[in-house]
PDB file of C-alpha atoms in Angstrom:
ATOM      1  CA  MET A 854      56.954 105.025 144.379  1.00  0.00           C
ATOM      2  CA  GLU A 855      57.527 101.273 144.224  1.00  0.00           C
ATOM      3  CA  TYR A 856      56.990 101.359 140.443  1.00  0.00           C
ATOM      4  CA  LYS A 857      59.651 104.076 140.068  1.00  0.00           C
ATOM      5  CA  LYS A 858      62.103 102.084 142.188  1.00  0.00           C
ATOM      6  CA  ALA A 859      61.436  98.906 140.225  1.00  0.00           C
ATOM      7  CA  GLY A 860      61.850 100.785 136.954  1.00  0.00           C
ATOM      8  CA  ARG A 861      65.177 102.193 138.145  1.00  0.00           C
ATOM      9  CA  TYR A 862      66.437  98.735 139.042  1.00  0.00           C
ATOM     10  CA  LEU A 863      65.287  97.405 135.668  1.00  0.00           C
ATOM     11  CA  ILE A 864      67.188 100.115 133.806  1.00  0.00           C
ATOM     12  CA  LEU A 865      70.323  99.515 135.880  1.00  0.00           C
ATOM     13  CA  GLY A 866      70.057  95.788 135.233  1.00  0.00           C
ATOM     14  CA  ILE A 867      69.764  96.335 131.493  1.00  0.00           C
ATOM     15  CA  LEU A 868      72.732  98.712 131.488  1.00  0.00           C
ATOM     16  CA  PHE A 869      74.822  96.135 133.348  1.00  0.00           C
ATOM     17  CA  PHE A 870      73.877  92.955 131.513  1.00  0.00           C
ATOM     18  CA  LEU A 871      73.649  94.329 127.950  1.00  0.00           C
ATOM     19  CA  PRO A 872      77.432  94.891 127.558  1.00  0.00           C
ATOM     20  CA  VAL A 873      78.140  91.538 129.209  1.00  0.00           C
ATOM     21  CA  THR A 874      75.760  89.788 126.818  1.00  0.00           C
ATOM     22  CA  PHE A 875      77.392  91.573 123.865  1.00  0.00           C
ATOM     23  CA  LEU A 876      80.848  90.407 124.949  1.00  0.00           C
ATOM     24  CA  LEU A 877      79.619  86.843 125.351  1.00  0.00           C
ATOM     25  CA  PHE A 878      78.406  86.914 121.739  1.00  0.00           C
ATOM     26  CA  LEU A 879      81.760  88.263 120.608  1.00  0.00           C
ATOM     27  CA  TYR A 880      83.893  85.802 122.566  1.00  0.00           C
ATOM     28  CA  PRO A 881      83.335  82.707 120.374  1.00  0.00           C
ATOM     29  CA  ALA A 882      84.129  84.780 117.291  1.00  0.00           C
ATOM     30  CA  THR A 883      87.596  85.676 118.534  1.00  0.00           C
ATOM     31  CA  HIS A 884      88.776  82.162 117.726  1.00  0.00           C
ATOM     32  CA  HIS A 885      87.396  82.198 114.183  1.00  0.00           C
ATOM     33  CA  TYR A 886      88.721  85.426 112.688  1.00  0.00           C
ATOM     34  CA  THR A 887      90.458  85.392 109.305  1.00  0.00           C
ATOM     35  CA  PRO A 888      94.233  85.760 109.804  1.00  0.00           C
ATOM     36  CA  LEU A 889      96.104  88.417 107.871  1.00  0.00           C
ATOM     37  CA  ASP A 890      97.389  86.904 104.642  1.00  0.00           C
ATOM     38  CA  ILE A 891     101.028  86.429 103.727  1.00  0.00           C
ATOM     39  CA  VAL A 892     101.470  88.026 100.313  1.00  0.00           C
ATOM     40  CA  ASN A 893     105.228  87.566 100.035  1.00  0.00           C
ATOM     41  CA  GLN A 894     108.080  85.795 101.810  1.00  0.00           C
ATOM     42  CA  SER A 895     111.743  86.524 102.482  1.00  0.00           C
ATOM     43  CA  VAL A 896     111.750  90.293 102.837  1.00  0.00           C
ATOM     44  CA  LEU A 897     115.368  91.433 103.152  1.00  0.00           C
ATOM     45  CA  ASP A 898     116.421  92.508 106.614  1.00  0.00           C
ATOM     46  CA  ILE A 899     118.238  95.813 107.112  1.00  0.00           C
ATOM     47  CA  ASN A 900     121.440  94.737 108.852  1.00  0.00           C
ATOM     48  CA  GLN A 901     123.515  96.856 106.466  1.00  0.00           C
ATOM     49  CA  PHE A 902     121.684 100.071 107.474  1.00  0.00           C
ATOM     50  CA  HIS A 903     122.555 102.315 110.412  1.00  0.00           C
ATOM     51  CA  SER A 904     120.544 104.665 112.607  1.00  0.00           C
ATOM     52  CA  ASN A 905     121.346 107.668 114.792  1.00  0.00           C
ATOM     53  CA  SER A 906     120.562 105.691 117.942  1.00  0.00           C
ATOM     54  CA  GLU A 907     122.711 103.169 119.764  1.00  0.00           C
ATOM     55  CA  GLU A 908     120.048 100.523 119.224  1.00  0.00           C
ATOM     56  CA  LYS A 909     120.543  98.100 116.351  1.00  0.00           C
ATOM     57  CA  VAL A 910     117.432  98.285 114.162  1.00  0.00           C
ATOM     58  CA  VAL A 911     116.325  95.095 112.374  1.00  0.00           C
ATOM     59  CA  LEU A 912     113.045  93.722 111.031  1.00  0.00           C
ATOM     60  CA  LYS A 913     113.413  90.167 112.354  1.00  0.00           C
ATOM     61  CA  ASP A 914     111.299  89.444 115.462  1.00  0.00           C
ATOM     62  CA  HIS A 915     109.367  92.702 115.110  1.00  0.00           C
ATOM     63  CA  ILE A 916     106.030  93.733 113.646  1.00  0.00           C
ATOM     64  CA  THR A 917     107.177  96.470 111.309  1.00  0.00           C
ATOM     65  CA  ILE A 918     105.629  99.183 109.199  1.00  0.00           C
ATOM     66  CA  LEU A 919     108.280  99.713 106.531  1.00  0.00           C
ATOM     67  CA  GLY A 920     108.447 102.923 104.508  1.00  0.00           C
ATOM     68  CA  PHE A 921     110.688 104.745 102.024  1.00  0.00           C
ATOM     69  CA  LEU A 922     110.893 108.561 102.155  1.00  0.00           C
ATOM     70  CA  GLY A 923     113.742 109.057  99.706  1.00  0.00           C
ATOM     71  CA  SER A 924     116.536 111.594  99.365  1.00  0.00           C
ATOM     72  CA  ASN A 925     114.244 114.536 100.210  1.00  0.00           C
ATOM     73  CA  PRO A 926     112.271 113.173 103.173  1.00  0.00           C
ATOM     74  CA  ILE A 927     110.924 116.596 104.191  1.00  0.00           C
ATOM     75  CA  GLU A 928     108.975 116.678 100.914  1.00  0.00           C
ATOM     76  CA  ASN A 929     107.086 113.599 102.110  1.00  0.00           C
ATOM     77  CA  ASN A 930     105.908 115.187 105.354  1.00  0.00           C
ATOM     78  CA  ILE A 931     102.249 114.369 104.583  1.00  0.00           C
ATOM     79  CA  VAL A 932     103.105 110.665 104.362  1.00  0.00           C
ATOM     80  CA  ALA A 933     105.066 110.879 107.607  1.00  0.00           C
ATOM     81  CA  SER A 934     102.389 112.935 109.414  1.00  0.00           C
ATOM     82  CA  ASN A 935      99.578 110.559 108.457  1.00  0.00           C
ATOM     83  CA  LEU A 936     101.685 107.600 109.519  1.00  0.00           C
ATOM     84  CA  LYS A 937     102.480 109.243 112.862  1.00  0.00           C
ATOM     85  CA  GLU A 938      98.919 110.333 113.703  1.00  0.00           C
ATOM     86  CA  LEU A 939      96.954 107.394 112.311  1.00  0.00           C
ATOM     87  CA  VAL A 940      99.281 104.444 112.961  1.00  0.00           C
ATOM     88  CA  TYR A 941     102.174 105.192 115.309  1.00  0.00           C
ATOM     89  CA  ASP A 942     100.139 106.971 117.976  1.00  0.00           C
ATOM     90  CA  LYS A 943      97.588 104.149 117.928  1.00  0.00           C
ATOM     91  CA  PHE A 944      99.887 101.111 118.043  1.00  0.00           C
ATOM     92  CA  LYS A 945     103.111 102.293 119.716  1.00  0.00           C
ATOM     93  CA  GLY A 946     102.182 100.508 122.933  1.00  0.00           C
ATOM     94  CA  PHE A 947     101.970  97.069 121.323  1.00  0.00           C
ATOM     95  CA  LYS A 948     104.792  94.643 121.999  1.00  0.00           C
ATOM     96  CA  LYS A 949     107.499  94.467 119.295  1.00  0.00           C
ATOM     97  CA  PHE A 950     105.776  97.096 117.121  1.00  0.00           C
ATOM     98  CA  GLN A 951     107.965  99.529 115.194  1.00  0.00           C
ATOM     99  CA  ILE A 952     107.962 101.882 112.239  1.00  0.00           C
ATOM    100  CA  VAL A 953     111.117 101.811 110.121  1.00  0.00           C
ATOM    101  CA  ILE A 954     111.790 104.365 107.375  1.00  0.00           C
ATOM    102  CA  LEU A 955     114.619 103.772 104.902  1.00  0.00           C
ATOM    103  CA  VAL A 956     116.434 106.864 103.620  1.00  0.00           C
ATOM    104  CA  PRO A 957     119.747 107.388 101.777  1.00  0.00           C
ATOM    105  CA  ASN A 958     122.974 108.345 103.528  1.00  0.00           C
ATOM    106  CA  GLY A 959     123.394 112.107 103.704  1.00  0.00           C
ATOM    107  CA  THR A 960     119.805 112.889 104.661  1.00  0.00           C
ATOM    108  CA  GLU A 961     120.415 112.894 108.426  1.00  0.00           C
ATOM    109  CA  ALA A 962     119.939 116.659 108.878  1.00  0.00           C
ATOM    110  CA  GLU A 963     116.730 116.712 106.850  1.00  0.00           C
ATOM    111  CA  VAL A 964     115.396 113.723 108.803  1.00  0.00           C
ATOM    112  CA  GLU A 965     115.859 115.669 112.051  1.00  0.00           C
ATOM    113  CA  LYS A 966     113.835 118.546 110.616  1.00  0.00           C
ATOM    114  CA  LEU A 967     111.098 116.143 109.547  1.00  0.00           C
ATOM    115  CA  LYS A 968     110.982 114.506 112.993  1.00  0.00           C
ATOM    116  CA  ALA A 969     110.617 117.907 114.640  1.00  0.00           C
ATOM    117  CA  GLU A 970     107.862 118.871 112.206  1.00  0.00           C
ATOM    118  CA  ILE A 971     105.709 115.786 112.665  1.00  0.00           C
ATOM    119  CA  THR A 972     106.202 115.188 116.375  1.00  0.00           C
ATOM    120  CA  GLY A 973     107.192 118.385 118.144  1.00  0.00           C
ATOM    121  CA  TYR A 974     109.962 116.337 119.764  1.00  0.00           C
ATOM    122  CA  GLU A 975     107.570 113.742 121.198  1.00  0.00           C
ATOM    123  CA  ASP A 976     108.841 110.305 122.110  1.00  0.00           C
ATOM    124  CA  LEU A 977     109.693 108.309 118.959  1.00  0.00           C
ATOM    125  CA  ARG A 978     111.227 105.232 120.631  1.00  0.00           C
ATOM    126  CA  PHE A 979     109.424 102.879 118.265  1.00  0.00           C
ATOM    127  CA  TRP A 980     109.963 104.927 115.100  1.00  0.00           C
ATOM    128  CA  HIS A 981     113.347 104.504 113.406  1.00  0.00           C
ATOM    129  CA  PHE A 982     114.918 106.290 110.455  1.00  0.00           C
ATOM    130  CA  VAL A 983     117.727 104.137 109.075  1.00  0.00           C
ATOM    131  CA  PHE A 984     120.318 105.186 106.541  1.00  0.00           C
ATOM    132  CA  GLY A 985     121.968 103.235 103.747  1.00  0.00           C
ATOM    133  CA  GLU A 986     123.271 103.294 100.208  1.00  0.00           C
ATOM    134  CA  PRO A 987     120.756 103.749  97.357  1.00  0.00           C
ATOM    135  CA  GLU A 988     121.470 100.244  96.072  1.00  0.00           C
ATOM    136  CA  ALA A 989     120.709  98.753  99.492  1.00  0.00           C
ATOM    137  CA  ILE A 990     117.389 100.638  99.618  1.00  0.00           C
ATOM    138  CA  GLU A 991     116.470  99.388  96.155  1.00  0.00           C
ATOM    139  CA  ASN A 992     117.364  95.815  97.144  1.00  0.00           C
ATOM    140  CA  VAL A 993     115.047  95.903 100.163  1.00  0.00           C
ATOM    141  CA  PHE A 994     112.244  97.393  98.082  1.00  0.00           C
ATOM    142  CA  THR A 995     112.722  94.760  95.375  1.00  0.00           C
ATOM    143  CA  SER A 996     112.261  92.033  98.002  1.00  0.00           C
ATOM    144  CA  LEU A 997     108.746  93.393  98.648  1.00  0.00           C
ATOM    145  CA  LYS A 998     105.678  92.768  96.533  1.00  0.00           C
ATOM    146  CA  SER A 999     104.445  96.114  95.205  1.00  0.00           C
ATOM    147  CA  LYS A1000     102.265  97.340  92.362  1.00  0.00           C
ATOM    148  CA  THR A1001     104.332 100.520  92.035  1.00  0.00           C
ATOM    149  CA  GLY A1002     108.045 101.257  92.096  1.00  0.00           C
ATOM    150  CA  LEU A1003     110.222 103.763  93.880  1.00  0.00           C
ATOM    151  CA  THR A1004     110.527 107.248  92.445  1.00  0.00           C
ATOM    152  CA  ASN A1005     113.867 108.525  91.176  1.00  0.00           C
ATOM    153  CA  ASN A1006     114.620 109.850  94.671  1.00  0.00           C
ATOM    154  CA  LEU A1007     113.908 106.441  96.263  1.00  0.00           C
ATOM    155  CA  SER A1008     110.546 107.331  97.814  1.00  0.00           C
ATOM    156  CA  THR A1009     106.993 105.998  97.708  1.00  0.00           C
ATOM    157  CA  ASN A1010     103.703 106.914  99.365  1.00  0.00           C
ATOM    158  CA  ASP A1011     103.169 103.226 100.170  1.00  0.00           C
ATOM    159  CA  VAL A1012     104.133 101.481 103.394  1.00  0.00           C
ATOM    160  CA  PHE A1013     104.352  97.748 103.997  1.00  0.00           C
ATOM    161  CA  ILE A1014     103.571  95.412 106.890  1.00  0.00           C
ATOM    162  CA  VAL A1015     106.394  92.960 107.661  1.00  0.00           C
ATOM    163  CA  ASP A1016     105.917  90.309 110.347  1.00  0.00           C
ATOM    164  CA  LYS A1017     108.407  88.815 112.801  1.00  0.00           C
ATOM    165  CA  ASP A1018     109.479  86.136 110.303  1.00  0.00           C
ATOM    166  CA  LEU A1019     110.198  88.625 107.494  1.00  0.00           C
ATOM    167  CA  ASN A1020     106.963  87.826 105.689  1.00  0.00           C
ATOM    168  CA  GLN A1021     105.065  90.632 104.005  1.00  0.00           C
ATOM    169  CA  ARG A1022     101.437  90.773 105.123  1.00  0.00           C
ATOM    170  CA  GLY A1023      98.367  92.118 103.349  1.00  0.00           C
ATOM    171  CA  ARG A1024      95.240  90.834 101.648  1.00  0.00           C
ATOM    172  CA  LEU A1025      95.152  88.220  98.904  1.00  0.00           C
ATOM    173  CA  ASP A1026      91.597  89.314  98.137  1.00  0.00           C
ATOM    174  CA  ASP A1027      90.838  93.005  98.709  1.00  0.00           C
ATOM    175  CA  ARG A1028      87.470  93.062  96.971  1.00  0.00           C
ATOM    176  CA  THR A1029      84.557  94.880  98.553  1.00  0.00           C
ATOM    177  CA  ASP A1030      81.346  92.994  99.411  1.00  0.00           C
ATOM    178  CA  ASN A1031      79.733  94.532  96.345  1.00  0.00           C
ATOM    179  CA  GLU A1032      82.560  93.356  94.095  1.00  0.00           C
ATOM    180  CA  ILE A1033      82.360  89.861  95.573  1.00  0.00           C
ATOM    181  CA  SER A1034      78.605  89.708  94.965  1.00  0.00           C
ATOM    182  CA  LYS A1035      79.238  90.702  91.340  1.00  0.00           C
ATOM    183  CA  GLN A1036      81.986  88.031  91.114  1.00  0.00           C
ATOM    184  CA  ALA A1037      84.623  90.579  90.153  1.00  0.00           C
ATOM    185  CA  PRO A1038      88.175  89.210  89.758  1.00  0.00           C
ATOM    186  CA  THR A1039      90.229  89.109  92.953  1.00  0.00           C
ATOM    187  CA  TYR A1040      93.012  91.610  93.452  1.00  0.00           C
ATOM    188  CA  LEU A1041      95.836  91.954  95.958  1.00  0.00           C
ATOM    189  CA  LEU A1042      96.501  94.508  98.681  1.00  0.00           C
ATOM    190  CA  SER A1043     100.231  94.362  99.375  1.00  0.00           C
ATOM    191  CA  ALA A1044     100.875  97.971 100.468  1.00  0.00           C
ATOM    192  CA  TYR A1045      98.995 100.858 102.052  1.00  0.00           C
ATOM    193  CA  ASN A1046      98.978 104.365 100.580  1.00  0.00           C
ATOM    194  CA  CYS A1047      99.666 106.892 103.328  1.00  0.00           C
ATOM    195  CA  ILE A1048      98.151 109.733 101.317  1.00  0.00           C
ATOM    196  CA  GLU A1049      94.796 107.926 101.380  1.00  0.00           C
ATOM    197  CA  VAL A1050      93.618 108.591 104.939  1.00  0.00           C
ATOM    198  CA  ALA A1051      90.660 106.199 104.687  1.00  0.00           C
ATOM    199  CA  GLU A1052      92.950 103.355 103.606  1.00  0.00           C
ATOM    200  CA  ILE A1053      95.210 103.889 106.614  1.00  0.00           C
ATOM    201  CA  LYS A1054      92.418 104.441 109.159  1.00  0.00           C
ATOM    202  CA  ASN A1055      90.310 101.524 107.984  1.00  0.00           C
ATOM    203  CA  LYS A1056      92.202  98.840 106.096  1.00  0.00           C
ATOM    204  CA  MET A1057      95.639  99.179 107.617  1.00  0.00           C
ATOM    205  CA  SER A1058      94.429  99.650 111.195  1.00  0.00           C
ATOM    206  CA  ASP A1059      92.159  96.614 110.879  1.00  0.00           C
ATOM    207  CA  ASP A1060      94.943  94.505 109.388  1.00  0.00           C
ATOM    208  CA  LEU A1061      97.376  95.418 112.149  1.00  0.00           C
ATOM    209  CA  ARG A1062      94.838  94.511 114.828  1.00  0.00           C
ATOM    210  CA  ILE A1063      94.350  91.120 113.155  1.00  0.00           C
ATOM    211  CA  LEU A1064      98.114  90.543 113.087  1.00  0.00           C
ATOM    212  CA  PHE A1065      98.502  91.436 116.771  1.00  0.00           C
ATOM    213  CA  THR A1066      95.646  89.054 117.586  1.00  0.00           C
ATOM    214  CA  GLU A1067      97.411  86.285 115.672  1.00  0.00           C
ATOM    215  CA  TYR A1068     100.626  86.702 117.622  1.00  0.00           C
ATOM    216  CA  ARG A1069      98.727  86.872 120.898  1.00  0.00           C
ATOM    217  CA  GLN A1070      97.090  83.541 120.076  1.00  0.00           C
ATOM    218  CA  ILE A1071     100.444  82.070 119.046  1.00  0.00           C
ATOM    219  CA  ARG A1072     101.849  82.978 122.469  1.00  0.00           C
ATOM    220  CA  LYS A1073      98.895  81.236 124.103  1.00  0.00           C
ATOM    221  CA  GLY A1074      99.306  78.148 121.924  1.00  0.00           C
ATOM    222  CA  GLU A1075      95.895  78.647 120.331  1.00  0.00           C
ATOM    223  CA  PHE A1076      96.983  79.276 116.735  1.00  0.00           C
ATOM    224  CA  ASP A1077      98.633  77.028 114.135  1.00  0.00           C
ATOM    225  CA  SER A1078     100.326  79.484 111.801  1.00  0.00           C
ATOM    226  CA  SER A1079     102.442  77.061 109.736  1.00  0.00           C
ATOM    227  CA  THR A1080      99.554  75.474 107.842  1.00  0.00           C
ATOM    228  CA  ARG A1081      97.865  78.775 107.164  1.00  0.00           C
ATOM    229  CA  ARG A1082     101.061  80.361 105.861  1.00  0.00           C
ATOM    230  CA  ALA A1083     101.670  77.471 103.475  1.00  0.00           C
ATOM    231  CA  ASN A1084      98.127  77.849 102.135  1.00  0.00           C
ATOM    232  CA  ASP A1085      98.572  81.605 101.689  1.00  0.00           C
ATOM    233  CA  LEU A1086     101.685  81.172  99.607  1.00  0.00           C
ATOM    234  CA  LYS A1087     100.048  78.475  97.534  1.00  0.00           C
ATOM    235  CA  GLU A1088      97.161  80.851  96.719  1.00  0.00           C
ATOM    236  CA  THR A1089      99.583  83.653  95.844  1.00  0.00           C
ATOM    237  CA  ALA A1090     101.426  81.398  93.413  1.00  0.00           C
ATOM    238  CA  ASN A1091      98.214  80.419  91.589  1.00  0.00           C
TER     239      ASN A1091
END
């Protein structure tokens, strides 16, 4: 009987202390993570665009996922659905987070249909569709670093991470461990393809978590971002 009681206490002790020990191992690492790279500066803000809400939508001072669904946004419902389910639903509670989709003037009715299709009229307080002239959309896209261009209807499957200072974030080196071991040339990740579910669930989700951690450390005075940003831009230029 005593052996059973002692065994029970031992198991309870292990169950209690094992998670605590795991967290203690993780704690020192939180101050040594690799910040999310700046891949491009001076993304154009969207002051010239308008939305259907009373709120003025801008990129400055927000952590933004920026997308382009073009003149037929309903045709890009897969992009929008993946973004809603895999990104918006996961991060909508984070401070200053927003999703902003640029579409041409005249697509307001189709945007409402798309919103109803992907959300069932759920709360989209942190998801904004903004409307502007085609030239203004092209100008914002041109200010981003991208391997692909917009289609003829001003859409792309790619979305972009823009930080509070209008810097585009991504990865200066997106090689896998296997590619690094084989000394393959480095390549950039500047945008995230919303058709590729694995890319959104893994790479983009991880990168957003890193960016939120950076800003949390900045608020606590534990992170010097200015030096790191200068180094990032220097590497991009080389």
